[in-house]
mmCIF file of C-alpha atoms in Angstrom:
data_model
loop_
_atom_site.group_PDB
_atom_site.id
_atom_site.type_symbol
_atom_site.label_atom_id
_atom_site.label_comp_id
_atom_site.label_asym_id
_atom_site.label_seq_id
_atom_site.Cartn_x
_atom_site.Cartn_y
_atom_site.Cartn_z
ATOM 1 C CA MET A 1 274.351 106.506 173.623
ATOM 2 C CA GLY A 2 272.442 109.098 171.539
ATOM 3 C CA LYS A 3 272.806 109.778 167.861
ATOM 4 C CA ASP A 4 273.533 113.471 168.288
ATOM 5 C CA GLU A 5 276.921 115.000 168.946
ATOM 6 C CA PRO A 6 276.211 118.169 170.927
ATOM 7 C CA VAL A 7 278.916 120.736 171.461
ATOM 8 C CA SER A 8 279.055 119.981 175.169
ATOM 9 C CA ALA A 9 279.675 116.297 174.521
ATOM 10 C CA GLU A 10 282.430 117.071 171.989
ATOM 11 C CA SER A 11 284.377 119.093 174.504
ATOM 12 C CA SER A 12 283.340 117.699 177.872
ATOM 13 C CA THR A 13 285.037 115.079 179.939
ATOM 14 C CA GLN A 14 282.257 112.650 179.115
ATOM 15 C CA ALA A 15 283.216 112.503 175.422
ATOM 16 C CA THR A 16 280.224 110.337 174.541
ATOM 17 C CA ALA A 17 278.987 111.938 171.330
ATOM 18 C CA GLU A 18 280.947 109.769 168.978
ATOM 19 C CA ALA A 19 281.203 106.886 171.415
ATOM 20 C CA VAL A 20 282.207 103.499 170.083
ATOM 21 C CA PRO A 21 279.403 100.995 170.670
ATOM 22 C CA GLU A 22 280.196 98.281 173.124
ATOM 23 C CA THR A 23 280.858 94.807 171.805
ATOM 24 C CA SER A 24 282.022 93.260 175.049
ATOM 25 C CA PRO A 25 283.657 94.490 178.228
ATOM 26 C CA SER A 26 287.265 93.407 178.615
ATOM 27 C CA PRO A 27 288.225 93.607 182.271
ATOM 28 C CA ARG A 28 291.351 92.012 183.623
ATOM 29 C CA ALA A 29 291.799 88.268 183.150
ATOM 30 C CA GLU A 30 288.228 87.002 183.383
ATOM 31 C CA ALA A 31 286.302 90.070 184.490
ATOM 32 C CA GLY A 32 286.865 90.415 188.141
ATOM 33 C CA PRO A 33 289.338 91.880 190.578
ATOM 34 C CA MET A 34 289.816 88.448 192.090
ATOM 35 C CA GLU A 35 290.712 86.704 188.839
ATOM 36 C CA SER A 36 294.350 87.682 188.421
ATOM 37 C CA ASN A 37 297.049 87.302 191.009
ATOM 38 C CA ALA A 38 299.193 89.533 188.856
ATOM 39 C CA VAL A 39 296.588 92.304 188.981
ATOM 40 C CA ARG A 40 296.217 91.912 192.716
ATOM 41 C CA ALA A 41 299.986 92.163 193.029
ATOM 42 C CA VAL A 42 299.916 95.388 191.034
ATOM 43 C CA ARG A 43 297.299 96.842 193.345
ATOM 44 C CA ARG A 44 299.234 95.731 196.409
ATOM 45 C CA THR A 45 302.353 97.382 195.025
ATOM 46 C CA VAL A 46 300.477 100.615 194.386
ATOM 47 C CA CYS A 47 298.959 100.554 197.854
ATOM 48 C CA ALA A 48 302.354 99.893 199.407
ATOM 49 C CA LEU A 49 303.834 102.829 197.560
ATOM 50 C CA ALA A 50 300.935 105.016 198.655
ATOM 51 C CA ALA A 51 301.474 103.907 202.244
ATOM 52 C CA ALA A 52 305.041 105.126 202.089
ATOM 53 C CA GLY A 53 303.524 108.548 202.619
ATOM 54 C CA ALA A 54 305.634 111.661 202.448
ATOM 55 C CA VAL A 55 308.799 109.864 201.395
ATOM 56 C CA ALA A 56 307.157 108.430 198.296
ATOM 57 C CA ALA A 57 305.463 111.739 197.554
ATOM 58 C CA MET A 58 308.778 113.559 197.709
ATOM 59 C CA GLY A 59 310.306 110.933 195.455
ATOM 60 C CA VAL A 60 307.607 111.398 192.845
ATOM 61 C CA ALA A 61 307.907 115.171 193.073
ATOM 62 C CA ALA A 62 311.633 114.948 192.567
ATOM 63 C CA GLN A 63 311.151 112.668 189.606
ATOM 64 C CA ILE A 64 308.740 115.111 187.984
ATOM 65 C CA ALA A 65 311.152 117.953 188.549
ATOM 66 C CA VAL A 66 314.076 116.072 187.084
ATOM 67 C CA HIS A 67 312.227 114.612 184.063
ATOM 68 C CA PRO A 68 309.783 117.202 182.733
ATOM 69 C CA THR A 69 310.457 116.409 179.079
ATOM 70 C CA LYS A 70 308.825 114.169 176.536
ATOM 71 C CA ALA A 71 310.493 110.808 175.922
ATOM 72 C CA SER A 72 312.133 110.151 172.580
ATOM 73 C CA ALA A 73 309.605 107.561 171.383
ATOM 74 C CA ASP A 74 306.413 105.971 172.609
ATOM 75 C CA PRO A 75 304.208 103.105 171.383
ATOM 76 C CA SER A 76 302.360 103.884 168.171
ATOM 77 C CA ALA A 77 298.676 104.784 167.995
ATOM 78 C CA SER A 78 297.927 101.355 166.513
ATOM 79 C CA VAL A 79 299.582 99.597 169.463
ATOM 80 C CA TRP A 80 297.564 101.641 171.940
ATOM 81 C CA GLN A 81 294.394 100.868 169.999
ATOM 82 C CA ARG A 82 295.129 97.121 170.167
ATOM 83 C CA LEU A 83 295.577 97.450 173.917
ATOM 84 C CA ARG A 84 292.312 99.343 174.314
ATOM 85 C CA MET A 85 290.426 96.842 172.173
ATOM 86 C CA CYS A 86 291.698 93.992 174.332
ATOM 87 C CA GLU A 87 291.043 95.812 177.595
ATOM 88 C CA SER A 88 287.698 97.486 176.942
ATOM 89 C CA SER A 89 286.623 97.109 173.306
ATOM 90 C CA ASP A 90 288.071 100.644 172.941
ATOM 91 C CA ARG A 91 285.332 102.219 175.092
ATOM 92 C CA TYR A 92 286.489 105.204 177.089
ATOM 93 C CA ASN A 93 283.315 105.444 179.149
ATOM 94 C CA THR A 94 282.985 101.787 180.111
ATOM 95 C CA ASP A 95 282.225 100.974 183.741
ATOM 96 C CA THR A 96 281.077 97.385 184.200
ATOM 97 C CA GLY A 97 281.085 97.545 187.997
ATOM 98 C CA ASN A 98 284.069 95.239 188.471
ATOM 99 C CA GLY A 99 286.478 97.859 189.811
ATOM 100 C CA TYR A 100 288.142 98.698 186.486
ATOM 101 C CA TYR A 101 287.240 101.760 184.462
ATOM 102 C CA GLY A 102 287.616 103.357 181.062
ATOM 103 C CA ALA A 103 289.462 102.438 177.881
ATOM 104 C CA TYR A 104 292.604 101.290 179.708
ATOM 105 C CA GLN A 105 290.789 99.543 182.573
ATOM 106 C CA PHE A 106 292.467 101.459 185.376
ATOM 107 C CA ASP A 107 291.675 100.486 188.920
ATOM 108 C CA LEU A 108 291.424 103.499 191.216
ATOM 109 C CA PRO A 109 294.749 103.107 193.082
ATOM 110 C CA THR A 110 296.668 102.889 189.796
ATOM 111 C CA TRP A 111 294.710 105.788 188.286
ATOM 112 C CA ARG A 112 295.513 107.974 191.281
ATOM 113 C CA SER A 113 299.159 106.883 191.304
ATOM 114 C CA VAL A 114 299.615 108.638 187.949
ATOM 115 C CA GLY A 115 297.731 111.774 188.958
ATOM 116 C CA GLY A 116 294.208 110.882 187.849
ATOM 117 C CA SER A 117 291.202 112.157 189.767
ATOM 118 C CA GLY A 118 287.592 111.046 189.865
ATOM 119 C CA LEU A 119 286.628 107.941 187.911
ATOM 120 C CA PRO A 120 288.701 107.091 184.823
ATOM 121 C CA SER A 121 285.537 106.290 182.886
ATOM 122 C CA GLN A 122 284.314 109.842 183.481
ATOM 123 C CA ALA A 123 287.554 111.450 182.307
ATOM 124 C CA SER A 124 288.001 112.657 178.748
ATOM 125 C CA SER A 125 289.657 110.377 176.221
ATOM 126 C CA ALA A 126 292.649 112.747 176.123
ATOM 127 C CA GLU A 127 292.998 112.545 179.912
ATOM 128 C CA GLN A 128 292.815 108.736 179.877
ATOM 129 C CA ASP A 129 295.365 108.614 177.042
ATOM 130 C CA PHE A 130 297.719 110.854 178.991
ATOM 131 C CA ARG A 131 297.438 108.826 182.195
ATOM 132 C CA ALA A 132 297.974 105.596 180.252
ATOM 133 C CA LEU A 133 301.127 107.050 178.723
ATOM 134 C CA TYR A 134 302.232 108.235 182.164
ATOM 135 C CA LEU A 135 301.755 104.728 183.565
ATOM 136 C CA TYR A 136 303.631 103.213 180.632
ATOM 137 C CA ARG A 137 306.546 105.596 181.195
ATOM 138 C CA MET A 138 306.640 104.573 184.838
ATOM 139 C CA ARG A 139 306.115 100.810 184.541
ATOM 140 C CA GLY A 140 306.012 99.724 180.918
ATOM 141 C CA TRP A 141 303.309 97.266 179.855
ATOM 142 C CA GLN A 142 303.466 95.388 183.171
ATOM 143 C CA PRO A 143 300.232 96.805 184.698
ATOM 144 C CA TRP A 144 298.110 95.641 181.739
ATOM 145 C CA GLU A 145 297.395 91.947 181.496
ATOM 146 C CA CYS A 146 296.479 92.516 177.849
ATOM 147 C CA GLY A 147 300.051 93.672 177.290
ATOM 148 C CA THR A 148 301.124 90.098 177.977
ATOM 149 C CA ILE A 149 298.250 88.601 175.988
ATOM 150 C CA LEU A 150 299.163 90.739 172.961
ATOM 151 C CA GLY A 151 302.879 90.095 173.355
ATOM 152 C CA LEU A 152 303.750 93.790 173.710
ATOM 153 C CA GLN A 153 307.366 94.636 174.487
ATOM 154 C CA ASP A 154 308.597 97.753 176.267
ATOM 155 C CA ASP A 155 310.564 100.190 174.143
ATOM 156 C CA GLY A 156 313.189 102.554 175.532
ATOM 157 C CA ASP A 157 310.515 104.675 177.186
ATOM 158 C CA GLY A 158 308.653 101.859 178.936
ATOM 159 C CA GLY A 159 309.535 102.068 182.613
ATOM 160 C CA SER A 160 311.948 104.922 181.934
ATOM 161 C CA GLY A 161 310.517 107.111 184.694
ATOM 162 C CA VAL A 162 310.366 110.061 182.299
ATOM 163 C CA VAL A 163 307.177 111.961 183.089
ATOM 164 C CA PRO A 164 305.335 112.905 179.870
ATOM 165 C CA VAL A 165 304.412 116.496 179.212
ATOM 166 C CA ARG A 166 300.752 117.313 178.700
ATOM 167 C CA GLY A 167 299.946 116.625 175.087
ATOM 168 C CA GLY A 168 302.152 113.554 174.924
ATOM 169 C CA SER A 169 299.546 110.862 174.343
ATOM 170 C CA PRO A 170 299.027 107.448 172.788
ATOM 171 C CA HIS A 171 298.168 109.229 169.520
ATOM 172 C CA PRO A 172 301.516 110.647 168.360
ATOM 173 C CA GLY A 173 301.395 112.446 165.047
ATOM 174 C CA VAL A 174 297.726 113.458 165.301
ATOM 175 C CA PRO A 175 297.329 117.248 165.245
ATOM 176 C CA PRO A 176 295.231 118.515 168.153
ATOM 177 C CA TRP A 177 291.557 118.951 167.371
ATOM 178 C CA PRO A 178 291.070 122.709 166.699
ATOM 179 C CA GLY A 179 288.151 122.862 169.117
ATOM 180 C CA VAL A 180 285.586 123.633 166.414
ATOM 181 C CA GLN A 181 282.909 121.370 164.944
ATOM 182 C CA PHE A 182 283.192 121.583 161.146
ATOM 183 C CA ARG A 183 279.865 121.399 159.310
ATOM 184 C CA LEU A 184 278.382 121.692 155.833
ATOM 185 C CA GLY A 185 279.262 125.084 154.369
ATOM 186 C CA ASP A 186 282.271 125.749 156.611
ATOM 187 C CA ARG A 187 285.660 126.757 155.238
ATOM 188 C CA SER A 188 288.874 126.547 157.244
ATOM 189 C CA ALA A 189 292.610 125.920 156.991
ATOM 190 C CA ASP A 190 292.196 123.278 159.706
ATOM 191 C CA LEU A 191 289.509 121.601 157.637
ATOM 192 C CA ARG A 192 291.955 121.544 154.718
ATOM 193 C CA THR A 193 294.500 119.776 156.997
ATOM 194 C CA TRP A 194 291.907 117.107 157.756
ATOM 195 C CA GLN A 195 290.978 116.705 154.066
ATOM 196 C CA LEU A 196 294.616 116.370 152.999
ATOM 197 C CA GLN A 197 295.148 113.661 155.622
ATOM 198 C CA MET A 198 292.127 111.793 154.293
ATOM 199 C CA ARG A 199 293.516 112.223 150.774
ATOM 200 C CA LYS A 200 296.755 110.521 151.872
ATOM 201 C CA ARG A 201 294.614 107.558 152.875
ATOM 202 C CA GLY A 202 292.895 107.298 149.501
ATOM 203 C CA VAL A 203 289.815 109.512 149.847
ATOM 204 C CA PRO A 204 289.315 111.710 146.741
ATOM 205 C CA PHE A 205 289.660 115.134 148.374
ATOM 206 C CA GLN A 206 291.329 118.100 146.674
ATOM 207 C CA GLY A 207 292.016 119.834 149.977
ATOM 208 C CA THR A 208 290.073 123.019 149.353
ATOM 209 C CA GLY A 209 289.254 123.576 153.000
ATOM 210 C CA TYR A 210 285.562 123.768 152.095
ATOM 211 C CA PHE A 211 282.990 121.463 153.706
ATOM 212 C CA GLY A 212 280.754 120.553 150.775
ATOM 213 C CA GLN A 213 278.680 117.525 149.826
ATOM 214 C CA THR A 214 281.724 115.376 149.057
ATOM 215 C CA THR A 215 283.222 116.101 152.467
ATOM 216 C CA LEU A 216 279.878 115.351 154.092
ATOM 217 C CA LYS A 217 279.703 111.999 152.304
ATOM 218 C CA TYR A 218 283.128 110.885 153.510
ATOM 219 C CA VAL A 219 282.687 112.294 157.015
ATOM 220 C CA LYS A 220 279.627 110.065 157.405
ATOM 221 C CA GLN A 221 281.440 107.107 155.844
ATOM 222 C CA LEU A 222 284.383 107.552 158.233
ATOM 223 C CA GLN A 223 281.993 107.693 161.175
ATOM 224 C CA ARG A 224 280.180 104.512 160.061
ATOM 225 C CA ASP A 225 283.400 102.634 159.418
ATOM 226 C CA ASN A 226 284.718 103.454 162.885
ATOM 227 C CA GLY A 227 281.543 102.885 164.883
ATOM 228 C CA LEU A 228 281.056 106.581 165.662
ATOM 229 C CA GLY A 229 277.760 108.439 165.763
ATOM 230 C CA VAL A 230 276.913 109.272 162.141
ATOM 231 C CA VAL A 231 276.297 112.953 162.782
ATOM 232 C CA GLY A 232 277.717 114.406 159.565
ATOM 233 C CA TYR A 233 280.141 116.894 161.064
ATOM 234 C CA ILE A 234 283.708 116.738 162.355
ATOM 235 C CA GLY A 235 284.169 116.592 166.115
ATOM 236 C CA PRO A 236 287.282 115.445 168.013
ATOM 237 C CA LYS A 237 286.863 111.722 167.355
ATOM 238 C CA THR A 238 286.077 112.150 163.659
ATOM 239 C CA TRP A 239 289.085 114.464 163.467
ATOM 240 C CA SER A 240 291.352 111.878 165.088
ATOM 241 C CA ALA A 241 289.933 109.034 162.962
ATOM 242 C CA ALA A 242 291.468 110.590 159.834
ATOM 243 C CA TRP A 243 294.854 109.638 161.319
ATOM 244 C CA THR A 244 294.126 106.632 163.520
ATOM 245 C CA GLY A 245 290.821 105.152 162.338
ATOM 246 C CA ARG A 246 289.754 102.795 159.601
ATOM 247 C CA VAL A 247 289.471 104.508 156.193
ATOM 248 C CA ASP A 248 287.804 102.704 153.292
ATOM 249 C CA PRO A 249 287.780 105.060 150.267
ATOM 250 C CA VAL A 250 285.787 102.708 148.011
ATOM 251 C CA HIS A 251 283.098 101.889 150.538
ATOM 252 C CA SER A 252 279.688 103.196 149.426
ATOM 253 C CA GLY A 253 277.269 101.893 152.038
ATOM 254 C CA PRO A 254 277.011 101.257 155.756
ATOM 255 C CA ALA A 255 280.013 99.465 157.133
ATOM 256 C CA LYS A 256 279.710 95.751 157.707
ATOM 257 C CA PRO A 257 280.247 94.811 161.315
ATOM 258 C CA THR A 258 283.897 94.032 162.002
ATOM 259 C CA SER A 259 282.783 91.451 164.524
ATOM 260 C CA ARG A 260 279.595 89.478 165.096
ATOM 261 C CA VAL A 261 280.516 88.582 168.643
ATOM 262 C CA PRO A 262 277.488 89.051 170.909
ATOM 263 C CA ALA A 263 278.109 91.312 173.856
ATOM 264 C CA TRP A 264 279.234 89.487 176.974
ATOM 265 C CA PRO A 265 276.119 89.255 179.200
ATOM 266 C CA GLY A 266 278.029 90.599 182.185
ATOM 267 C CA VAL A 267 277.803 87.362 184.179
ATOM 268 C CA GLN A 268 280.511 84.818 184.954
ATOM 269 C CA TYR A 269 279.149 81.381 184.120
ATOM 270 C CA ARG A 270 280.313 78.587 186.421
ATOM 271 C CA LEU A 271 279.710 74.917 187.101
ATOM 272 C CA GLY A 272 276.035 74.332 187.829
ATOM 273 C CA ASP A 273 274.743 77.468 186.100
ATOM 274 C CA ARG A 274 271.969 77.385 183.498
ATOM 275 C CA SER A 275 271.238 80.237 181.085
ATOM 276 C CA THR A 276 270.004 80.992 177.564
ATOM 277 C CA ASN A 277 273.174 83.030 177.089
ATOM 278 C CA LEU A 278 275.221 80.011 178.103
ATOM 279 C CA LYS A 279 273.295 78.013 175.491
ATOM 280 C CA LYS A 280 274.242 80.627 172.885
ATOM 281 C CA TRP A 281 277.916 80.228 173.831
ATOM 282 C CA GLN A 282 277.675 76.426 173.662
ATOM 283 C CA LEU A 283 276.017 76.503 170.238
ATOM 284 C CA GLN A 284 278.775 78.772 168.928
ATOM 285 C CA MET A 285 281.354 76.329 170.262
ATOM 286 C CA ARG A 286 279.420 73.528 168.560
ATOM 287 C CA LYS A 287 279.767 75.357 165.220
ATOM 288 C CA ARG A 288 283.506 75.268 165.749
ATOM 289 C CA GLY A 289 283.571 71.522 166.317
ATOM 290 C CA PHE A 290 283.108 71.096 170.047
ATOM 291 C CA PRO A 291 280.703 68.311 171.110
ATOM 292 C CA PHE A 292 278.020 70.484 172.697
ATOM 293 C CA THR A 293 274.282 69.902 172.362
ATOM 294 C CA GLY A 294 273.408 73.393 173.596
ATOM 295 C CA THR A 295 271.470 72.617 176.746
ATOM 296 C CA GLY A 296 272.386 75.898 178.428
ATOM 297 C CA TYR A 297 273.637 73.935 181.438
ATOM 298 C CA PHE A 298 277.227 74.323 182.707
ATOM 299 C CA GLY A 299 278.188 70.754 183.526
ATOM 300 C CA PRO A 300 281.487 68.847 183.567
ATOM 301 C CA THR A 301 281.625 68.712 179.738
ATOM 302 C CA THR A 302 281.306 72.480 179.516
ATOM 303 C CA MET A 303 283.935 72.834 182.226
ATOM 304 C CA LYS A 304 286.320 70.602 180.266
ATOM 305 C CA TYR A 305 286.064 72.621 177.062
ATOM 306 C CA VAL A 306 286.063 75.988 178.819
ATOM 307 C CA LYS A 307 289.459 75.100 180.258
ATOM 308 C CA GLN A 308 290.661 73.787 176.906
ATOM 309 C CA LEU A 309 289.611 76.998 175.166
ATOM 310 C CA GLN A 310 291.381 79.070 177.806
ATOM 311 C CA ARG A 311 294.602 77.066 177.448
ATOM 312 C CA ASP A 312 294.511 77.228 173.650
ATOM 313 C CA ASN A 313 294.110 81.011 173.688
ATOM 314 C CA GLY A 314 296.611 81.931 176.367
ATOM 315 C CA LEU A 315 293.967 82.860 178.933
ATOM 316 C CA ARG A 316 294.156 82.020 182.610
ATOM 317 C CA VAL A 317 292.664 78.557 183.086
ATOM 318 C CA VAL A 318 290.029 79.577 185.608
ATOM 319 C CA GLY A 319 287.279 77.154 184.560
ATOM 320 C CA TYR A 320 284.466 79.680 184.176
ATOM 321 C CA ILE A 321 283.296 81.941 181.361
ATOM 322 C CA GLY A 322 284.204 85.606 181.673
ATOM 323 C CA PRO A 323 284.345 88.210 178.865
ATOM 324 C CA LYS A 324 287.503 86.900 177.215
ATOM 325 C CA THR A 325 286.442 83.265 177.270
ATOM 326 C CA TRP A 326 283.042 84.358 175.965
ATOM 327 C CA ARG A 327 284.646 86.183 173.061
ATOM 328 C CA ALA A 328 287.100 83.382 172.336
ATOM 329 C CA ALA A 329 284.194 81.144 171.277
ATOM 330 C CA TRP A 330 283.826 83.438 168.242
ATOM 331 C CA THR A 331 287.325 84.802 167.670
ATOM 332 C CA GLY A 332 289.801 82.554 169.480
ATOM 333 C CA LYS A 333 291.886 79.622 168.386
ATOM 334 C CA ARG A 334 290.126 76.292 167.983
#
């Protein structure tokens, strides 16, 4: 990712200008299509529905015609953010090559079942949000394994079959980005809206609508605190962060990392493997009281404590180290 935030990136489907840096991929279960029977069952269900052909298509069309309105309530922005963090470390453009894509880790059959086209990871954040909401309205939290891990419960809209209107997204209450990058010296009523929202969250703005040095200071602070590109102007993600991001009004320097978890190396470690990354994982487990010497070799002892860690943290006991078991060495239950 670059440090700039060009106009094309702010408005294009790539949406990479203020991209959140990757901490670790979070594919289903333990990072592979073959890891979760539940996920396979979801895909089989989707494929079966697709195979129904014209009958299913007519059923969906009828459903859209009958339910063109927005549902009464949807999960909050914070709930969606928790889901994205669990699924993908909140990265909309992630594509780890395991068959799941984007912030919500859609597989292609599921993505297409809710009207998505192309690759989810290449769609805009707004498009991914909309398709995630669409899927939730159709099937609740069931398609997301992280929904179970996080203990999420369907509300009245989950599985309701009510098709969302465009603009209904996992960020309710956030005014649409005006489509303009606000920079030093600009003045705008929309900029005043953004400043007043920041003021509600403790930032000392008067709400003049003028982009001066004080606004510049807190724009950069907001970008640092939320892992965005520190570009010093307001694009769509900096706009949205005033409502949904982390705001620290007393912070005066670069944000401290919210997590020191090394990025998952992208490899599933299994019995018999040897790796310096595996040694790093073992040494972290040793810090937390596990009897590892840090050889970097995946032997029976490593297997034993991998399974224990998975059981203790509600992960599938698969006996190898995928992204969630990797992360659990730093953030999971001991």
